[in-house]
Coordinates of C-alpha atoms in Angstrom, one line a residue:
Chain Q
M8 CA -25.6 -6.8 13.5
R9 CA -25.5 -3.2 12.8
H10 CA -21.8 -1.9 12.7
V11 CA -21.3 1.9 12.5
I12 CA -17.8 3.2 11.9
I13 CA -17.0 6.9 12.6
G14 CA -14.0 8.0 10.6
A15 CA -12.9 7.0 7.0
G16 CA -9.2 7.2 7.3
P17 CA -7.1 3.7 7.2
A18 CA -8.4 2.5 10.3
G19 CA -11.8 3.0 9.5
V20 CA -11.7 1.7 6.0
T21 CA -9.9 -1.3 6.9
A22 CA -12.4 -2.2 9.8
A23 CA -15.3 -1.7 7.2
E24 CA -13.6 -4.3 4.8
T25 CA -12.8 -6.7 7.6
L26 CA -16.4 -6.6 9.0
R27 CA -17.7 -7.2 5.4
G28 CA -15.8 -10.4 5.4
A29 CA -16.3 -11.3 9.2
D30 CA -20.0 -10.6 9.5
P31 CA -21.4 -10.9 6.0
A32 CA -25.0 -10.7 7.3
G33 CA -24.6 -7.4 9.2
S34 CA -24.7 -3.8 7.9
V35 CA -21.6 -1.7 7.8
T36 CA -21.9 2.2 7.9
L37 CA -18.7 4.2 7.5
I38 CA -19.3 7.9 8.6
E39 CA -16.9 10.0 6.5
G40 CA -16.5 13.6 7.8
E41 CA -15.1 15.7 5.0
G42 CA -17.2 15.0 2.1
E43 CA -14.6 13.2 0.3
I44 CA -14.0 9.7 -1.3
P45 CA -11.9 8.1 1.6
Y46 CA -8.2 9.4 1.1
A47 CA -4.8 9.0 2.7
R48 CA -3.8 12.2 4.6
M49 CA -0.3 10.9 4.3
A50 CA -0.3 11.3 0.7
I51 CA -1.0 15.2 0.8
P52 CA 2.6 16.2 0.5
Y53 CA 2.9 14.5 -2.9
L54 CA -0.3 16.3 -4.0
L55 CA 1.2 19.7 -3.0
A56 CA 4.5 18.8 -4.7
G57 CA 2.5 18.0 -7.9
K58 CA 3.4 14.3 -8.1
I59 CA 0.0 13.0 -7.8
Q60 CA -3.6 14.0 -8.6
E61 CA -6.3 14.0 -6.2
T62 CA -7.3 10.5 -7.1
G63 CA -3.8 9.3 -6.3
L64 CA -4.8 10.1 -2.5
R65 CA -7.7 7.6 -2.4
I66 CA -7.2 4.7 0.2
R67 CA -8.7 2.6 -2.5
P68 CA -8.3 3.6 -6.2
R69 CA -12.0 2.5 -7.2
E70 CA -14.5 5.1 -6.5
D71 CA -17.1 2.3 -6.4
H72 CA -15.1 0.1 -4.0
Y73 CA -17.2 0.8 -1.2
A74 CA -20.6 0.2 -3.0
R75 CA -19.2 -3.1 -4.5
L76 CA -18.6 -4.3 -1.0
G77 CA -21.8 -3.2 0.5
I78 CA -20.2 -0.7 2.9
D79 CA -22.8 2.3 3.2
V80 CA -20.7 5.5 3.2
V81 CA -22.4 8.3 5.0
H82 CA -21.0 11.8 4.6
G83 CA -21.4 13.9 7.7
R84 CA -19.8 14.9 11.0
V85 CA -20.8 13.2 14.5
R86 CA -22.3 15.6 17.0
A87 CA -22.7 12.9 19.9
V88 CA -22.8 9.4 20.8
D89 CA -25.5 8.0 23.1
P90 CA -24.4 4.6 24.4
A91 CA -27.7 4.1 26.5
A92 CA -29.7 4.5 23.2
S93 CA -26.9 2.9 21.1
S94 CA -27.1 5.7 18.6
V95 CA -25.1 8.2 16.9
T96 CA -26.3 11.8 16.2
L97 CA -24.9 13.7 13.0
E98 CA -24.4 17.3 13.1
D99 CA -27.4 17.7 10.6
G100 CA -29.6 15.8 12.9
R101 CA -29.7 12.4 11.3
I102 CA -29.6 9.5 13.9
L103 CA -27.8 6.2 13.3
A104 CA -28.4 3.4 15.4
Y105 CA -25.7 0.7 16.1
D106 CA -25.0 -2.7 17.9
R107 CA -21.2 -2.2 17.6
L108 CA -19.7 1.2 17.2
L109 CA -16.0 2.0 16.2
V110 CA -14.4 5.3 16.7
A111 CA -11.7 5.8 14.1
T112 CA -11.7 9.6 14.1
G113 CA -8.0 10.0 14.1
S114 CA -6.7 13.4 15.2
R115 CA -7.5 17.1 14.5
P116 CA -4.8 19.8 14.3
S117 CA -4.1 21.8 17.4
L118 CA -4.2 25.6 17.1
Q119 CA -2.0 28.3 18.8
R120 CA -4.1 30.5 21.2
I121 CA -2.3 33.7 20.2
P122 CA -3.9 37.1 19.1
G123 CA -4.5 36.8 15.1
I124 CA -4.8 33.1 14.9
D125 CA -8.2 33.6 13.4
L126 CA -6.8 36.0 10.5
P127 CA -7.8 35.0 6.9
G128 CA -4.1 34.5 6.1
V129 CA -3.6 31.8 8.9
H130 CA -4.0 28.2 7.8
T131 CA -3.1 24.8 8.7
C132 CA -2.7 21.8 6.6
W133 CA -4.4 18.6 7.7
T134 CA -7.4 18.0 5.2
L135 CA -7.5 17.6 1.5
A136 CA -9.4 20.8 1.7
D137 CA -6.7 22.6 3.3
A138 CA -4.4 21.3 0.7
R139 CA -6.6 22.5 -2.1
D140 CA -6.7 26.0 -0.3
L141 CA -3.0 26.2 0.1
L142 CA -2.5 25.2 -3.7
R143 CA -4.7 28.2 -4.7
K144 CA -3.1 30.6 -2.1
A145 CA 0.7 29.6 -2.3
P146 CA 2.1 30.5 -5.9
P147 CA 5.8 30.5 -6.2
G148 CA 7.5 33.3 -4.2
T149 CA 4.7 33.6 -1.6
R150 CA 6.1 34.3 1.9
V151 CA 5.1 31.4 4.1
V152 CA 6.0 31.4 7.8
Q153 CA 5.4 27.9 9.1
M154 CA 5.1 27.2 12.7
G155 CA 6.0 23.6 13.8
A156 CA 8.5 21.2 12.4
G157 CA 7.3 18.0 13.8
F158 CA 6.6 14.9 11.6
V159 CA 3.7 16.6 9.8
G160 CA 5.3 20.0 9.6
C161 CA 8.2 18.3 7.8
I162 CA 6.3 16.4 5.3
I163 CA 4.3 19.6 4.6
M164 CA 7.5 21.5 4.3
Q165 CA 8.6 19.0 1.6
G166 CA 5.5 20.0 -0.4
L167 CA 5.9 23.7 0.3
V168 CA 9.5 23.8 -1.1
S169 CA 8.3 21.9 -4.3
L170 CA 5.8 24.9 -4.6
R171 CA 8.9 27.2 -4.6
V172 CA 7.4 29.4 -1.8
D173 CA 9.7 31.4 0.2
L174 CA 9.8 29.5 3.6
T175 CA 10.6 30.2 7.0
I176 CA 10.0 27.5 9.8
L177 CA 9.6 28.3 13.3
V178 CA 10.3 25.7 15.9
R179 CA 9.2 26.1 19.3
S180 CA 11.7 23.6 20.8
G181 CA 15.3 23.3 20.0
R182 CA 15.0 20.8 17.3
M183 CA 12.9 19.4 14.4
V184 CA 11.0 16.3 14.7
S185 CA 11.9 16.0 18.4
R186 CA 9.4 13.4 19.0
M187 CA 10.8 11.0 16.2
M188 CA 14.5 11.7 16.1
N189 CA 17.5 12.0 18.6
P190 CA 19.3 15.4 18.9
A191 CA 22.3 14.3 16.7
S192 CA 20.2 12.9 13.8
S193 CA 17.7 16.1 14.1
A194 CA 20.5 18.3 13.9
M195 CA 21.7 16.7 10.6
I196 CA 18.1 17.0 9.4
R197 CA 18.1 20.9 10.2
S198 CA 21.6 21.4 8.5
W199 CA 20.4 19.6 5.3
C200 CA 17.2 21.5 5.0
E201 CA 19.2 24.9 5.7
S202 CA 21.6 24.0 3.1
R203 CA 18.7 23.7 0.6
G204 CA 17.2 27.2 1.2
V205 CA 14.7 26.7 4.2
K206 CA 15.2 29.2 6.9
I207 CA 14.6 27.7 10.3
R208 CA 14.6 29.4 13.7
V209 CA 14.5 27.3 16.6
E210 CA 13.4 28.0 20.1
T211 CA 11.0 30.6 18.4
L212 CA 7.2 31.0 19.3
P213 CA 5.3 33.9 17.9
E214 CA 3.3 36.1 20.6
S215 CA 0.8 37.5 17.9
I216 CA -0.1 37.8 14.2
S217 CA -1.3 40.9 12.9
Q218 CA -2.6 41.9 9.2
E219 CA -2.1 45.1 7.4
D220 CA -2.8 45.8 3.7
G221 CA -3.4 42.2 3.2
H222 CA -0.1 41.2 4.6
L223 CA 0.7 39.4 7.8
G224 CA 3.0 40.4 10.5
V225 CA 4.3 37.5 12.5
H226 CA 5.3 39.0 16.0
L227 CA 8.2 37.4 17.7
P228 CA 9.3 37.7 21.4
G229 CA 11.6 40.8 21.5
G230 CA 9.8 42.8 19.0
E231 CA 10.9 41.3 15.6
V232 CA 8.2 40.9 13.2
L233 CA 8.5 38.6 10.1
P234 CA 6.5 39.7 7.1
A235 CA 4.4 36.8 5.6
D236 CA 1.8 36.3 2.9
L237 CA 0.6 33.2 4.8
Y238 CA 1.0 31.8 8.2
L239 CA 0.9 28.0 8.5
C240 CA 0.2 26.6 12.0
L241 CA 1.4 22.9 12.2
V242 CA 1.9 22.8 16.0
G243 CA 0.9 19.3 16.4
V244 CA -2.5 17.2 16.6
K245 CA -4.8 15.8 19.2
P246 CA -7.0 13.0 19.2
A247 CA -10.5 13.8 17.8
V248 CA -12.7 12.8 20.8
G249 CA -14.8 16.0 21.4
F250 CA -18.1 14.2 20.4
L251 CA -17.6 11.4 23.1
E252 CA -18.1 13.9 26.0
G253 CA -20.5 12.5 28.6
T254 CA -20.5 8.9 27.0
G255 CA -18.2 7.5 29.8
V256 CA -15.5 6.5 27.1
E257 CA -12.3 6.5 29.0
V258 CA -9.7 9.1 27.4
G259 CA -6.0 9.3 28.4
S260 CA -3.6 10.6 25.6
G261 CA -6.1 9.0 23.5
I262 CA -9.1 6.5 23.8
R263 CA -8.2 4.0 26.1
V264 CA -8.6 0.6 24.4
D265 CA -7.8 -3.2 25.5
A266 CA -6.0 -5.9 23.4
R267 CA -9.2 -6.1 21.5
M268 CA -9.5 -2.5 20.7
A269 CA -12.7 -2.4 23.2
T270 CA -13.0 0.9 24.9
S271 CA -14.4 1.2 28.7
V272 CA -18.0 1.3 27.2
P273 CA -19.6 -1.9 26.1
G274 CA -20.1 -2.0 22.3
I275 CA -17.8 0.7 21.5
F276 CA -14.4 0.2 20.0
A277 CA -11.6 2.6 19.0
A278 CA -8.7 2.2 16.7
G279 CA -5.9 4.0 14.9
D280 CA -4.6 7.6 15.8
V281 CA -7.6 8.2 18.3
A282 CA -6.6 5.3 20.2
E283 CA -4.1 4.9 23.1
S284 CA -2.7 1.4 23.4
V285 CA 0.3 -0.4 24.7
D286 CA 3.7 -0.1 23.4
V287 CA 5.1 -3.4 22.8
V288 CA 8.9 -2.3 23.8
T289 CA 8.1 -0.1 26.8
G290 CA 4.9 -1.5 28.1
E291 CA 3.6 2.1 28.5
R292 CA 0.2 3.3 27.0
S293 CA 0.5 5.8 24.3
V294 CA -0.9 6.8 21.0
N295 CA 0.9 5.5 18.0
A296 CA -0.2 7.5 15.0
I297 CA 1.2 5.7 12.1
Q298 CA -0.4 4.1 9.2
P299 CA 0.4 0.4 9.7
N300 CA -0.8 0.8 13.4
A301 CA -4.1 2.3 12.2
V302 CA -4.8 -0.7 9.7
E303 CA -3.9 -3.2 12.3
Q304 CA -6.0 -1.8 15.0
G305 CA -8.9 -1.3 12.5
R306 CA -8.6 -5.1 11.7
I307 CA -8.5 -6.2 15.1
A308 CA -11.4 -3.9 16.1
A309 CA -13.5 -5.2 13.5
L310 CA -12.9 -8.8 14.3
G311 CA -14.0 -8.1 17.9
M312 CA -17.1 -6.2 16.6
A313 CA -18.0 -9.4 14.6
G314 CA -17.7 -11.6 17.9
R315 CA -14.4 -13.1 16.7
Q316 CA -11.4 -13.4 19.0
A317 CA -8.6 -11.1 18.0
A318 CA -6.1 -9.3 20.2
S319 CA -3.2 -7.1 19.9
R320 CA 0.2 -8.0 21.2
G321 CA 0.9 -4.3 21.6
T322 CA 2.0 -1.7 19.0
L323 CA 5.5 -0.6 17.9
P324 CA 6.0 3.1 17.0
F325 CA 8.1 3.4 13.7
N326 CA 8.3 6.1 11.1
V327 CA 10.2 7.1 8.1
L328 CA 10.5 10.7 6.8
D329 CA 11.7 12.4 3.6
T330 CA 13.1 16.0 4.2
L331 CA 13.9 17.4 0.8
G332 CA 15.5 14.1 -0.2
L333 CA 17.2 13.3 3.3
K334 CA 15.6 10.1 4.5
S335 CA 15.4 9.4 8.3
S336 CA 13.6 6.7 10.2
S337 CA 13.0 5.8 13.9
F338 CA 12.0 2.4 15.4
G339 CA 10.8 1.6 18.9
A340 CA 12.5 3.0 22.0
W341 CA 14.9 5.2 19.9
Q342 CA 15.7 7.3 23.0
G343 CA 16.9 4.1 24.7
L344 CA 15.6 2.3 27.8
P345 CA 17.1 2.5 31.5
G346 CA 19.9 0.0 32.0
G347 CA 20.3 -0.5 28.2
D348 CA 23.2 0.5 26.0
S349 CA 23.7 1.8 22.6
V350 CA 26.1 2.1 19.5
E351 CA 26.3 5.2 17.2
V352 CA 27.9 5.8 13.9
S353 CA 27.7 9.4 12.6
D354 CA 29.0 10.9 9.4
P355 CA 27.5 14.5 9.4
E356 CA 29.4 15.6 6.3
R357 CA 27.9 12.8 4.3
Y358 CA 24.4 13.0 6.1
R359 CA 24.8 9.5 7.4
Y360 CA 23.8 8.3 10.8
L361 CA 22.7 4.9 12.7
K362 CA 22.1 4.5 16.3
L363 CA 21.1 1.2 17.7
E364 CA 19.7 1.0 21.2
F365 CA 20.0 -2.4 23.1
L366 CA 18.7 -3.8 26.3
G367 CA 20.6 -7.0 27.1
D368 CA 21.2 -8.7 23.9
R369 CA 18.0 -7.4 22.2
L370 CA 17.5 -4.5 19.9
V371 CA 14.9 -2.1 21.4
G372 CA 15.1 1.0 19.2
A373 CA 17.1 2.7 16.5
N374 CA 17.4 6.0 14.4
A375 CA 18.8 6.2 11.1
V376 CA 19.6 9.1 8.6
G377 CA 20.6 8.8 5.1
R378 CA 20.0 5.1 4.6
T379 CA 17.0 3.3 3.3
D380 CA 18.2 -0.3 2.4
H381 CA 16.7 -3.3 4.6
L382 CA 15.4 -0.8 7.2
G383 CA 12.6 -3.0 7.8
A384 CA 14.7 -5.7 9.4
L385 CA 15.0 -3.1 12.5
R386 CA 11.3 -3.7 12.8
G387 CA 11.7 -7.5 12.7
L388 CA 14.6 -7.5 15.2
I389 CA 12.8 -5.2 17.6
E390 CA 9.3 -6.5 17.5
G391 CA 10.2 -10.0 17.3
K392 CA 12.5 -9.4 20.6
V393 CA 15.0 -11.5 18.8
R394 CA 18.1 -12.4 20.8
L395 CA 21.2 -11.4 19.1
G396 CA 23.7 -13.4 21.1
P397 CA 27.3 -12.9 19.7
W398 CA 25.6 -10.4 17.0
K399 CA 25.2 -7.8 19.5
E400 CA 29.0 -7.4 19.7
R401 CA 29.3 -7.6 16.0
L402 CA 26.6 -4.8 15.7
R403 CA 28.4 -2.9 18.3
R404 CA 31.7 -3.2 16.1
N405 CA 29.8 -2.4 12.8
P406 CA 26.0 -1.3 13.2
A407 CA 25.5 -1.4 9.3
L408 CA 25.5 -5.3 9.6
L409 CA 21.9 -5.2 10.8
M410 CA 20.5 -7.1 7.9
E411 CA 23.1 -9.7 8.4
A412 CA 22.2 -9.9 12.0
Y413 CA 18.7 -10.3 11.1
L414 CA 19.4 -13.2 8.8
A415 CA 21.6 -15.0 11.3
C416 CA 19.6 -14.4 14.4
A417 CA 15.8 -14.3 13.3
L418 CA 16.0 -16.6 10.3
K419 CA 19.1 -18.7 11.5
A420 CA 20.0 -18.5 7.8
Chain I
M19 CA 0.1 -25.2 -6.2
Q20 CA 1.7 -21.8 -6.1
K21 CA 5.6 -21.9 -6.3
S22 CA 8.0 -20.0 -4.2
L23 CA 11.7 -19.1 -4.4
K24 CA 13.8 -21.3 -2.5
M25 CA 17.1 -20.1 -1.3
D26 CA 19.8 -22.4 0.1
P27 CA 22.8 -20.8 1.5
N28 CA 24.8 -23.7 1.4
K29 CA 24.9 -23.9 -2.3
C30 CA 25.6 -20.1 -2.8
T31 CA 29.1 -19.2 -4.0
G32 CA 28.3 -15.3 -4.0
C33 CA 28.9 -15.3 -7.7
L34 CA 26.1 -12.5 -7.8
Q35 CA 24.6 -13.8 -11.0
C36 CA 21.2 -13.6 -9.3
E37 CA 21.6 -9.9 -8.5
M38 CA 22.7 -9.0 -12.2
A39 CA 19.9 -11.1 -13.4
C40 CA 17.4 -9.3 -11.3
A41 CA 18.8 -5.7 -12.2
Y42 CA 18.6 -6.6 -15.8
E43 CA 15.1 -8.0 -15.6
H44 CA 13.6 -5.0 -13.9
H45 CA 16.0 -2.2 -14.8
H46 CA 18.0 -3.3 -18.0
T47 CA 21.1 -2.7 -16.2
F48 CA 23.8 -4.8 -14.6
T49 CA 24.0 -2.6 -11.7
I50 CA 23.4 -4.9 -8.8
S51 CA 22.8 -2.2 -6.5
R52 CA 19.3 -2.1 -8.3
S53 CA 18.6 -5.7 -7.7
R54 CA 15.8 -6.9 -5.6
I55 CA 17.5 -10.1 -4.5
K56 CA 20.6 -9.6 -2.4
V57 CA 23.5 -11.9 -1.5
F58 CA 24.7 -11.3 2.1
G59 CA 28.4 -12.1 3.0
F60 CA 29.0 -13.5 6.4
E61 CA 32.9 -12.9 6.5
D62 CA 33.6 -14.5 9.8
E63 CA 32.1 -17.9 8.7
G64 CA 32.9 -17.4 5.1
R65 CA 29.3 -17.8 4.1
K66 CA 27.0 -16.4 1.4
V67 CA 23.2 -16.0 2.0
P68 CA 20.9 -15.0 -0.8
Y69 CA 17.8 -13.4 0.4
T70 CA 14.7 -11.7 -1.1
C71 CA 10.9 -11.5 -0.3
T72 CA 9.2 -14.8 0.6
Q73 CA 5.8 -13.3 -0.5
C74 CA 4.7 -13.9 3.1
D75 CA 0.9 -14.5 4.0
E76 CA 1.0 -11.6 6.3
A77 CA 1.8 -9.2 3.5
W78 CA 2.8 -6.3 5.8
C79 CA 4.0 -4.1 2.9
L80 CA 0.5 -4.5 1.3
H81 CA -1.3 -3.6 4.4
A82 CA 1.1 -0.8 5.2
C83 CA 0.5 1.1 1.8
P84 CA -1.8 4.1 2.5
V85 CA -3.0 4.2 -1.4
E86 CA -3.2 0.5 -2.2
A87 CA -0.2 0.6 -4.5
I88 CA 0.9 -2.8 -3.5
V89 CA -1.5 -5.8 -4.4
L90 CA -1.6 -9.4 -4.6
D91 CA -1.0 -11.2 -7.8
P92 CA -3.6 -14.1 -7.6
A93 CA -1.7 -16.2 -10.1
T94 CA 1.6 -16.2 -8.4
G95 CA 1.0 -15.2 -4.9
A96 CA 3.4 -12.4 -5.3
K97 CA 2.9 -8.9 -3.7
K98 CA 3.3 -6.4 -6.3
V99 CA 4.2 -2.7 -6.3
L100 CA 2.0 -0.8 -8.8
E101 CA 4.4 2.0 -9.6
D102 CA 1.7 4.4 -11.1
L103 CA 0.1 4.3 -7.6
C104 CA 3.0 4.4 -5.5
V105 CA 3.7 7.9 -4.2
G106 CA 7.3 7.0 -2.6
C107 CA 6.4 7.5 1.1
K108 CA 8.4 4.5 2.1
V109 CA 6.0 3.2 4.9
C110 CA 6.3 -0.2 3.4
T111 CA 10.1 -0.3 3.6
I112 CA 9.9 0.1 7.3
A113 CA 6.9 -2.0 7.9
C114 CA 8.2 -5.2 6.4
P115 CA 10.0 -6.8 9.1
F116 CA 12.0 -8.9 6.7
G117 CA 13.7 -5.8 5.3
T118 CA 13.0 -6.9 1.7
V119 CA 11.1 -3.7 0.4
N120 CA 13.3 -1.0 -0.5
Y121 CA 13.3 2.4 -1.8
V122 CA 14.8 3.4 -5.3
A123 CA 16.1 7.0 -5.3
A124 CA 16.2 7.1 -9.1
T125 CA 12.4 6.5 -9.4
G126 CA 11.1 7.8 -6.2
K127 CA 9.2 4.6 -5.8
V128 CA 9.8 1.5 -3.7
Q129 CA 10.5 -1.9 -5.2
K130 CA 10.3 -5.5 -4.1
C131 CA 10.5 -9.1 -5.5
D132 CA 7.4 -9.7 -7.9
L133 CA 8.4 -13.2 -8.9
C134 CA 9.1 -11.7 -12.4
D135 CA 5.4 -12.0 -13.0
G136 CA 5.1 -15.5 -13.9
G137 CA 7.4 -18.1 -15.4
E138 CA 10.8 -18.8 -13.8
P139 CA 12.1 -15.7 -12.0
A140 CA 15.3 -14.4 -13.5
C141 CA 17.4 -15.1 -10.4
A142 CA 16.6 -18.6 -10.4
G143 CA 17.3 -18.9 -14.1
A144 CA 20.7 -17.4 -13.5
C145 CA 21.9 -19.4 -10.6
P146 CA 24.5 -21.7 -11.7
T147 CA 24.7 -23.9 -8.5
G148 CA 21.0 -24.5 -7.7
A149 CA 21.2 -22.1 -4.5
I150 CA 18.0 -20.3 -5.8
T151 CA 15.2 -22.4 -7.2
Y152 CA 11.7 -21.9 -7.9
V153 CA 9.7 -24.7 -6.4
D154 CA 6.2 -25.8 -4.9
A155 CA 5.8 -23.5 -2.1
D156 CA 5.9 -25.7 1.0
W157 CA 9.7 -26.0 1.6
T158 CA 11.0 -25.9 5.2
G159 CA 13.0 -22.6 5.2
L160 CA 9.8 -20.7 4.1
D161 CA 8.0 -22.4 6.9
R162 CA 10.6 -21.4 9.3
M163 CA 10.2 -17.7 8.0
R164 CA 6.7 -17.9 8.6
R165 CA 6.8 -19.6 11.9
W166 CA 9.1 -16.5 13.0
A167 CA 6.6 -14.2 11.4
G168 CA 4.1 -15.7 13.8
R169 CA 5.9 -14.8 16.9
T170 CA 5.6 -11.0 16.2
D171 CA 2.8 -8.6 16.7
N172 CA 0.3 -7.6 14.2
N173 CA 0.1 -11.2 12.7
P174 CA -3.2 -11.8 11.0
A175 CA -2.5 -15.7 11.1
A176 CA -2.5 -15.5 14.9
V177 CA -6.3 -14.5 15.1

């Protein structure tokens, strides 16, 4: 069996390794699209901050890891997939035949469609090459205007502050990380970042960018122009699916997959940030772009490709963010569910916050700021759909008892 | 046979010798907030429950790490954090459904129980009542944790 995997992020690498074990006689080809040793995008902020070298980004530290496992790493970008011929065509014309194909291409950054977005001083920071570029072009004192303060915007912000640039962040919506944190906790993050010297302007979307004498002007509605040396566009990402046009692979917010990670086209699977799957709490379909989900879906897809029985029981969104030292996290349906109730403890002066969302006597979601201990138990309680019984009232009186609730209800300790 | 930590809440007095021993073993301090094992108090029932990583087969933390900074120690079965590789992203701390991987602000890295790298773990050695023992890895409490783990999503054992 010839297995071809497009994309060498965590989903693709995990799938390749899993296939090596599940189908030892088959061939495994991993198509890597950036000319790099497979690396973790997640670790880019730590490279910007100077905490690690480039080798520290590798998904597997050993350079010969793939060769040792018999995984054929092909560097190149995919132009098209032909399901009728069961083949993949690369941009350089090479054609790879497959019996099973995994699409694990993740996401690509979205770009604003405004005049000046193609100027040389305008960047994004998504790939390792982008990060190298930024490190070259952003010495201390560089005036950086960053558009976007979602999760990626916030982790890149952390790296930029370490580079001691003069940073202004523009936020289109009223708040930072609006898809991960509720308004109260998001306000805390903003206040913390502002108190550490980051200029943040909400409800601000530039109309155009101009260039004069090598410097940029960021034109805001109303006529104000922000001077900048670099404009960093971090307005979000979208699944990288362009090369699938005409294949019949069904795409919603991402590639639609079933519990086995199979797409609508026989023989083609998808996993990770590119895939749209079922949320275990809400039952709705969505893209869950987090590392643990990518790894898990990569593993399940690979087992399916090898003809083994493996199925996901649904995916749980959860994430953790460090904004200039302030830690925040979100789990499950942190916005709450219809018919549910919640409890909140908030201490803005000390930047501590915890909100638990319930449905009946089960926990369905949470947001936390300023705490890191035992947070995984929130995943355990939510994903395990653990009945809290009398512990729900105890948590309502004191939400900080979540680890005790976990021990008592999940482990019956 | 590999051994595991057995924690028996019925024998725990809450003396915190285990937490001190753990903090001293790994950080050369008696500051118990640095301990990787923790005794939880249940005031309503007057009970104390010692708890740390069970080195579960699912190894959510290990699979959640983006840069392979958590590895399996084949000798002890422990999942160990390699501090040189850990970037401090904290994804493992929220991926572990048992809540037993924690971030250490002082180092900017995460920590978890590593069974003290062979020999008797310091917590078990320090426990005066036998509430924490290091035994052959098939006691029922561990099974119960693993059964519970089997009910959740993302469980390699279920495939």
